[in-house]
Amino acid sequence: MQTAALPHVSLVPVSPVSPGHFRQILDPDRYREFSAAIVRAREKLDGRVIWNVNSTAGGGGVAEMLRSVIAYVSGAGIDARWVVIQGRPEFFEVTKRIHNQVQGFEGDGGDLGEAEHGEYARALALVGQELATMVRPGDIVLLHDPQTAGLVSELQQRNVTVVWRCHVGADAINARAETAWKFLMRYLPGAQAYIFSRATYAWKDLPRERIVVIPPSIDPFSPKNNAMTREMAAAILINAGLISGFAAATPYYVRPSGTIGLVSRRAEVFQLAPPAPATRLVVQVSRWDRLKDPIGVMEGFANFVAPDTPAHLLIAGTAVGAVADDPEGAEVLNEARVAWEGLPEAARRRVHLACLPMQDVDENAAIVNALQRWSEVIV
């Protein structure tokens, strides 16, 4: 995936997709409402740009959502753009720590004190200066997740509408979450609105009248959600190296644009041998993240599932170099690999760790689709 790079930000190209596709799945009344809303939005946003700012162009749920939403908004005739921020490894160590602690998780156990504020603020000051040369008065800037919260003040001075959207949180606030929110609250005042995925994620010190709850969305036309026959799922998984056998069909998928893509790249898999097509699979798909607990899933399978069934476990994650804002990905994968190597051979033979290719996000989505349709159980 190529981006047009500046020193501290990258513009991510997204091809427009017509929202007319939704006529296929909405009843006539709902589609008329949808079309009317597009017309109103186009009128209100004429001459303005909607900027979305986050910290990675691929490998996570936010990036996946943005790619689809921006494509449809652009296809509706509204100027929507996507900017990914850059930073030093030290910056992303701090933001990963915030990300973990906002969810109530210890993460690396490090501090969120004045030194971390310094690293965070320095990095985002450089980003903010570049963004300030791109935005225009009247534009709307949507900042996504803790990595971007420190941009609110700089952008607020540019006469743009600033909205901060947080896609993560904790249902039950503990001391770690309190620490993370105390850190973020230094930067958040001044945004015109705050969007959360769940009401319980909304922080108590934010003005209630500015809080909006918008649940996560999926793209029904993504290759991840396309209808797929079992024969096609098998062909894709065989070509990706995730099960053994000979593909009886061409492993293709339909891109959101309507064009055809082929699954040609293979996953990197840690295993003794690939599972046979007849093998019943338990599958987990996620980033390599301690919050997803791949080692716990592996141990639970080895101790409680493997002794009583012939099933195999396949834990699939993104290729670790593909997620720019996650410095722990390689560490978590290595920890999982060490734990896998420590399993008794009989259990190890039935556990597979796969890094899925990310060079083509649609191809990756098609592989995930095939995995989930092929599996007996999805964790």
Coordinates of C-alpha atoms in Angstrom, one line a residue:
M1 CA 0.0 0.0 0.0
Q2 CA 1.6 3.3 -1.1
T3 CA 1.0 6.6 0.6
A4 CA 2.0 10.2 -0.3
A5 CA 4.4 11.0 2.5
L6 CA 5.3 14.2 4.2
P7 CA 7.8 14.2 7.1
H8 CA 5.3 13.7 9.9
V9 CA 2.0 12.7 8.1
S10 CA 1.0 10.6 5.2
L11 CA -2.0 11.0 2.9
V12 CA -3.7 7.6 2.3
P13 CA -5.2 7.3 -1.1
V14 CA -8.8 5.8 -1.1
S15 CA -10.7 5.1 -4.3
P16 CA -14.3 6.3 -4.2
V17 CA -17.1 3.7 -4.1
S18 CA -20.7 4.5 -5.0
P19 CA -23.0 4.4 -2.0
G20 CA -25.6 3.2 -4.6
H21 CA -24.5 -0.3 -3.7
F22 CA -26.6 -0.1 -0.6
R23 CA -29.7 -0.2 -2.8
Q24 CA -29.1 -4.0 -2.9
I25 CA -29.6 -4.4 0.8
L26 CA -31.9 -1.6 2.0
D27 CA -35.6 -1.6 1.6
P28 CA -36.9 1.2 -0.7
D29 CA -38.0 3.5 2.1
R30 CA -34.7 3.2 4.0
Y31 CA -32.7 3.7 0.8
R32 CA -34.7 6.9 0.0
E33 CA -33.9 8.2 3.5
F34 CA -30.3 7.3 2.9
S35 CA -30.1 9.0 -0.4
A36 CA -31.8 12.1 1.0
A37 CA -29.3 12.2 3.9
I38 CA -26.5 12.2 1.3
V39 CA -28.0 15.1 -0.6
R40 CA -28.3 17.1 2.7
A41 CA -24.7 16.3 3.7
R42 CA -23.4 17.3 0.3
E43 CA -25.1 20.6 0.5
K44 CA -23.9 21.3 4.1
L45 CA -20.3 20.2 3.4
D46 CA -19.9 21.9 0.0
G47 CA -16.4 23.5 -0.2
R48 CA -15.3 21.8 3.0
V49 CA -13.0 18.8 3.6
I50 CA -13.6 16.0 6.2
W51 CA -10.2 14.9 7.4
N52 CA -9.8 11.6 9.3
V53 CA -6.6 11.3 11.3
N54 CA -5.2 8.1 12.8
S55 CA -1.9 6.3 13.3
T56 CA -1.9 3.4 10.9
A57 CA -3.2 2.7 7.4
G58 CA -3.7 -1.0 7.9
G59 CA -3.8 -3.9 10.3
G60 CA -6.5 -2.8 12.7
G61 CA -10.2 -2.3 13.0
V62 CA -10.1 1.5 12.8
A63 CA -8.1 1.5 9.6
E64 CA -10.4 -1.1 8.1
M65 CA -13.4 1.0 9.0
L66 CA -11.9 4.2 7.7
R67 CA -11.1 2.7 4.3
S68 CA -14.7 1.7 3.8
V69 CA -16.4 4.8 5.2
I70 CA -14.1 7.3 3.4
A71 CA -14.6 5.4 0.1
Y72 CA -18.4 5.7 0.4
V73 CA -18.3 9.3 1.5
S74 CA -16.0 10.2 -1.4
G75 CA -18.3 8.2 -3.7
A76 CA -21.2 10.4 -2.5
G77 CA -19.4 13.5 -3.8
I78 CA -18.1 14.7 -0.4
D79 CA -14.4 15.6 -0.1
A80 CA -13.1 13.1 2.5
R81 CA -9.4 12.5 3.1
W82 CA -7.4 10.3 5.4
V83 CA -4.1 11.2 7.1
V84 CA -1.9 8.9 9.0
I85 CA 0.5 10.4 11.6
Q86 CA 4.1 9.4 11.9
G87 CA 6.3 9.2 15.0
R88 CA 9.4 7.8 16.7
P89 CA 9.3 4.4 18.3
E90 CA 9.3 6.2 21.7
F91 CA 6.1 8.0 20.8
F92 CA 4.3 4.8 19.9
E93 CA 5.6 3.1 23.1
V94 CA 3.7 5.8 25.0
T95 CA 0.6 5.6 22.9
K96 CA 0.5 1.8 23.2
R97 CA 0.7 2.3 26.9
I98 CA -2.2 4.7 26.9
H99 CA -4.1 2.3 24.6
N100 CA -3.7 -0.6 27.0
Q101 CA -4.4 1.4 30.2
V102 CA -7.5 3.1 28.8
Q103 CA -8.9 -0.5 28.5
G104 CA -7.8 -1.2 32.1
F105 CA -4.9 -3.4 31.1
E106 CA -1.4 -3.0 32.6
G107 CA 0.4 -3.4 29.3
D108 CA 4.2 -2.9 29.7
G109 CA 3.7 -1.6 33.2
G110 CA 5.4 1.7 32.3
D111 CA 4.6 5.2 33.6
L112 CA 2.4 7.9 32.1
G113 CA 4.1 10.8 33.8
E114 CA 5.8 14.0 32.7
A115 CA 8.5 12.3 30.6
E116 CA 5.8 10.6 28.7
H117 CA 3.8 13.8 28.3
G118 CA 7.0 15.3 26.9
E119 CA 7.5 12.6 24.3
Y120 CA 3.8 12.6 23.3
A121 CA 3.5 16.4 23.0
R122 CA 6.7 16.8 21.1
A123 CA 5.7 14.3 18.5
L124 CA 2.2 15.7 18.0
A125 CA 3.5 19.3 17.9
L126 CA 5.4 18.4 14.7
V127 CA 2.3 16.5 13.3
G128 CA 0.1 19.5 14.2
Q129 CA 2.3 22.0 12.4
E130 CA 2.0 20.0 9.2
L131 CA -1.7 19.4 9.5
A132 CA -2.2 23.1 10.0
T133 CA -0.8 23.7 6.5
M134 CA -3.3 21.2 5.0
V135 CA -6.6 22.1 6.7
R136 CA -8.6 25.2 5.8
P137 CA -11.1 27.2 7.9
G138 CA -14.5 25.4 7.9
D139 CA -13.0 22.0 7.5
I140 CA -13.9 19.1 9.8
V141 CA -11.2 17.0 11.5
L142 CA -12.0 13.6 13.0
L143 CA -9.2 12.5 15.3
H144 CA -9.2 8.8 16.1
D145 CA -8.0 7.2 19.4
P146 CA -5.5 8.2 22.0
Q147 CA -2.6 8.6 19.4
T148 CA -4.2 11.8 18.1
A149 CA -5.8 13.4 21.1
G150 CA -2.8 15.8 21.5
L151 CA -3.7 17.5 18.2
V152 CA -6.9 19.1 19.5
S153 CA -5.4 22.3 20.7
E154 CA -3.4 23.0 17.5
L155 CA -6.3 22.3 15.2
Q156 CA -8.7 24.3 17.3
Q157 CA -6.7 27.4 16.5
R158 CA -7.2 26.9 12.8
N159 CA -11.0 27.6 12.8
V160 CA -11.9 24.0 12.0
T161 CA -14.4 21.7 13.7
V162 CA -12.5 19.2 15.8
V163 CA -14.0 15.9 16.8
W164 CA -12.2 13.2 18.8
R165 CA -13.4 9.6 18.4
C166 CA -12.3 6.9 20.8
H167 CA -12.8 3.3 19.7
V168 CA -11.5 1.7 22.9
G169 CA -12.4 1.7 26.5
A170 CA -13.4 -0.2 29.6
D171 CA -16.8 -1.1 30.9
A172 CA -15.5 -1.1 34.5
I173 CA -13.0 1.7 35.3
N174 CA -10.0 0.7 37.3
A175 CA -6.9 2.6 38.5
R176 CA -5.0 2.0 35.2
A177 CA -7.9 3.4 33.2
E178 CA -8.0 6.4 35.6
T179 CA -4.3 7.0 34.9
A180 CA -4.8 6.9 31.2
W181 CA -7.7 9.3 31.2
K182 CA -5.9 11.7 33.5
F183 CA -3.1 11.7 30.9
L184 CA -5.5 12.3 28.0
M185 CA -7.6 15.0 29.7
R186 CA -4.6 17.4 29.4
Y187 CA -5.2 17.5 25.7
L188 CA -8.9 16.9 25.1
P189 CA -10.7 20.1 26.2
G190 CA -11.7 22.2 23.3
A191 CA -13.0 19.5 20.9
Q192 CA -16.4 20.3 19.7
A193 CA -17.6 16.7 20.1
Y194 CA -16.4 13.3 21.5
I195 CA -17.5 10.1 19.9
F196 CA -17.4 6.7 21.8
S197 CA -18.3 3.2 20.7
R198 CA -20.2 2.5 23.9
A199 CA -21.8 4.8 26.5
T200 CA -19.7 3.1 29.2
Y201 CA -16.5 4.2 27.4
A202 CA -17.3 7.9 27.7
W203 CA -15.1 9.6 30.3
K204 CA -16.9 11.2 33.3
D205 CA -14.9 14.5 33.1
L206 CA -15.9 15.3 29.5
P207 CA -18.9 17.6 28.9
R208 CA -21.9 15.3 28.5
E209 CA -23.6 17.5 26.0
R210 CA -20.7 17.0 23.6
I211 CA -20.6 13.2 23.8
V212 CA -22.1 11.1 21.0
V213 CA -22.3 7.3 21.0
I214 CA -21.8 5.6 17.6
P215 CA -21.4 1.8 17.6
P216 CA -18.7 0.3 15.3
S217 CA -19.8 -0.4 11.7
I218 CA -18.8 -3.0 9.2
D219 CA -18.9 -2.8 5.4
P220 CA -21.3 -5.4 4.0
F221 CA -19.5 -5.2 0.6
S222 CA -16.0 -5.9 2.0
P223 CA -14.3 -9.0 0.8
K224 CA -14.4 -10.0 4.4
N225 CA -18.2 -10.2 4.3
N226 CA -18.8 -11.5 0.8
A227 CA -20.8 -14.7 0.4
M228 CA -18.4 -17.6 -0.2
T229 CA -18.8 -21.2 -1.0
R230 CA -17.0 -23.9 1.0
E231 CA -15.1 -24.8 -2.2
M232 CA -13.9 -21.2 -2.6
A233 CA -12.9 -21.0 1.0
A234 CA -10.9 -24.1 0.7
A235 CA -9.2 -22.8 -2.5
I236 CA -8.2 -19.5 -0.7
L237 CA -6.9 -21.3 2.4
I238 CA -4.9 -23.7 0.3
N239 CA -3.3 -20.9 -1.7
A240 CA -2.5 -19.0 1.4
G241 CA -0.8 -22.0 2.9
L242 CA -3.3 -22.4 5.8
I243 CA -4.6 -25.9 5.0
S244 CA -3.1 -28.6 2.9
G245 CA -4.4 -30.0 -0.4
F246 CA -4.9 -29.0 -4.0
A247 CA -7.3 -26.1 -4.9
A248 CA -10.2 -27.2 -7.0
A249 CA -11.2 -23.7 -7.8
T250 CA -9.6 -20.3 -8.6
P251 CA -9.2 -18.4 -5.3
Y252 CA -10.8 -15.2 -6.3
Y253 CA -12.8 -12.5 -4.4
V254 CA -14.7 -9.4 -5.3
R255 CA -13.2 -6.0 -4.3
P256 CA -15.5 -3.2 -3.1
S257 CA -15.0 -1.5 -6.5
G258 CA -16.6 -4.6 -8.2
T259 CA -13.3 -5.8 -9.7
I260 CA -11.9 -9.3 -9.2
G261 CA -8.8 -10.1 -7.1
L262 CA -6.9 -13.3 -6.7
V263 CA -5.4 -14.7 -3.5
S264 CA -1.7 -15.2 -4.4
R265 CA 0.3 -14.4 -1.3
R266 CA 1.0 -17.0 1.4
A267 CA 0.8 -16.6 5.1
E268 CA 3.8 -17.1 7.3
V269 CA 2.8 -20.0 9.5
F270 CA 4.5 -21.5 12.6
Q271 CA 3.4 -25.2 12.6
L272 CA 4.7 -28.7 12.3
A273 CA 2.4 -29.4 9.4
P274 CA -0.7 -27.7 7.9
P275 CA -4.1 -29.1 8.9
A276 CA -5.8 -31.3 6.3
P277 CA -9.0 -30.0 4.7
A278 CA -11.1 -32.4 6.8
T279 CA -9.7 -31.1 10.1
R280 CA -12.1 -29.2 12.3
L281 CA -10.7 -25.8 13.1
V282 CA -11.0 -23.5 16.1
V283 CA -9.9 -20.0 14.9
Q284 CA -8.9 -16.8 16.5
V285 CA -8.3 -13.7 14.2
S286 CA -6.8 -10.6 15.8
R287 CA -3.8 -8.4 15.9
W288 CA -0.8 -9.7 17.9
D289 CA -1.9 -8.0 21.1
R290 CA -1.7 -9.1 24.7
L291 CA -5.2 -8.0 25.2
K292 CA -6.3 -10.7 22.8
D293 CA -4.4 -13.2 24.9
P294 CA -3.1 -15.6 22.2
I295 CA -1.1 -17.6 24.8
G296 CA -4.2 -18.0 27.0
V297 CA -6.2 -19.2 24.0
M298 CA -3.4 -21.7 23.1
E299 CA -3.1 -23.0 26.6
G300 CA -6.9 -23.3 27.0
F301 CA -7.1 -25.3 23.8
A302 CA -4.2 -27.6 24.7
N303 CA -5.5 -28.3 28.2
F304 CA -9.2 -28.5 27.7
V305 CA -10.1 -29.0 24.0
A306 CA -7.3 -31.0 22.5
P307 CA -7.7 -34.0 25.0
D308 CA -11.3 -34.5 24.0
T309 CA -11.5 -33.6 20.3
P310 CA -9.5 -34.1 17.2
A311 CA -9.8 -30.3 16.4
H312 CA -6.9 -28.0 15.6
L313 CA -6.4 -24.4 16.7
L314 CA -5.3 -21.7 14.3
I315 CA -4.4 -18.3 15.7
A316 CA -4.2 -15.8 12.8
G317 CA -2.8 -12.3 13.1
T318 CA -1.5 -9.6 10.8
A319 CA 2.0 -9.6 9.6
V320 CA 3.7 -7.7 12.4
G321 CA 5.5 -5.2 10.3
A322 CA 2.2 -4.0 8.8
V323 CA 0.9 -2.2 11.9
A324 CA 2.9 1.0 12.3
D325 CA 1.5 2.1 15.6
D326 CA 1.9 -1.2 17.5
P327 CA 5.4 -1.7 18.9
E328 CA 4.3 -4.7 20.9
G329 CA 3.1 -6.8 17.9
A330 CA 6.5 -8.5 17.3
E331 CA 7.0 -9.1 21.0
V332 CA 3.6 -10.7 21.4
L333 CA 4.1 -12.9 18.3
N334 CA 7.5 -14.0 19.7
E335 CA 6.0 -14.8 23.1
A336 CA 3.2 -16.8 21.4
R337 CA 5.8 -18.7 19.4
V338 CA 7.9 -19.5 22.4
A339 CA 4.7 -20.8 24.2
W340 CA 3.8 -22.9 21.2
E341 CA 7.3 -24.4 21.1
G342 CA 6.9 -25.3 24.8
L343 CA 3.7 -27.3 24.2
P344 CA 3.9 -31.1 24.2
E345 CA 4.5 -32.4 20.7
A346 CA 1.0 -33.9 20.4
A347 CA -0.6 -30.6 21.2
R348 CA 1.9 -28.5 19.2
R349 CA 1.1 -30.6 16.1
R350 CA -2.5 -29.3 16.4
V351 CA -1.8 -25.6 17.0
H352 CA -0.9 -23.2 14.2
L353 CA 0.2 -19.6 14.4
A354 CA -0.3 -17.6 11.2
C355 CA 0.8 -14.1 10.1
L356 CA -1.6 -13.1 7.3
P357 CA -0.2 -11.0 4.4
M358 CA -1.1 -7.3 4.5
Q359 CA 0.3 -6.0 1.2
D360 CA -3.3 -6.0 -0.2
V361 CA -5.9 -5.3 2.4
D362 CA -8.7 -6.8 0.2
E363 CA -6.7 -10.0 -0.2
N364 CA -6.2 -10.1 3.6
A365 CA -10.0 -9.6 4.1
A366 CA -10.7 -12.5 1.7
I367 CA -8.4 -14.8 3.6
V368 CA -10.1 -13.8 6.9
N369 CA -13.5 -14.4 5.4
A370 CA -12.4 -17.9 4.2
L371 CA -10.9 -18.7 7.6
Q372 CA -14.0 -17.8 9.5
R373 CA -16.3 -19.6 7.1
W374 CA -14.1 -22.7 7.2
S375 CA -13.8 -22.9 11.0
E376 CA -16.1 -24.8 13.3
V377 CA -15.5 -22.4 16.2
I378 CA -14.5 -18.7 16.1
V379 CA -12.9 -17.4 19.4

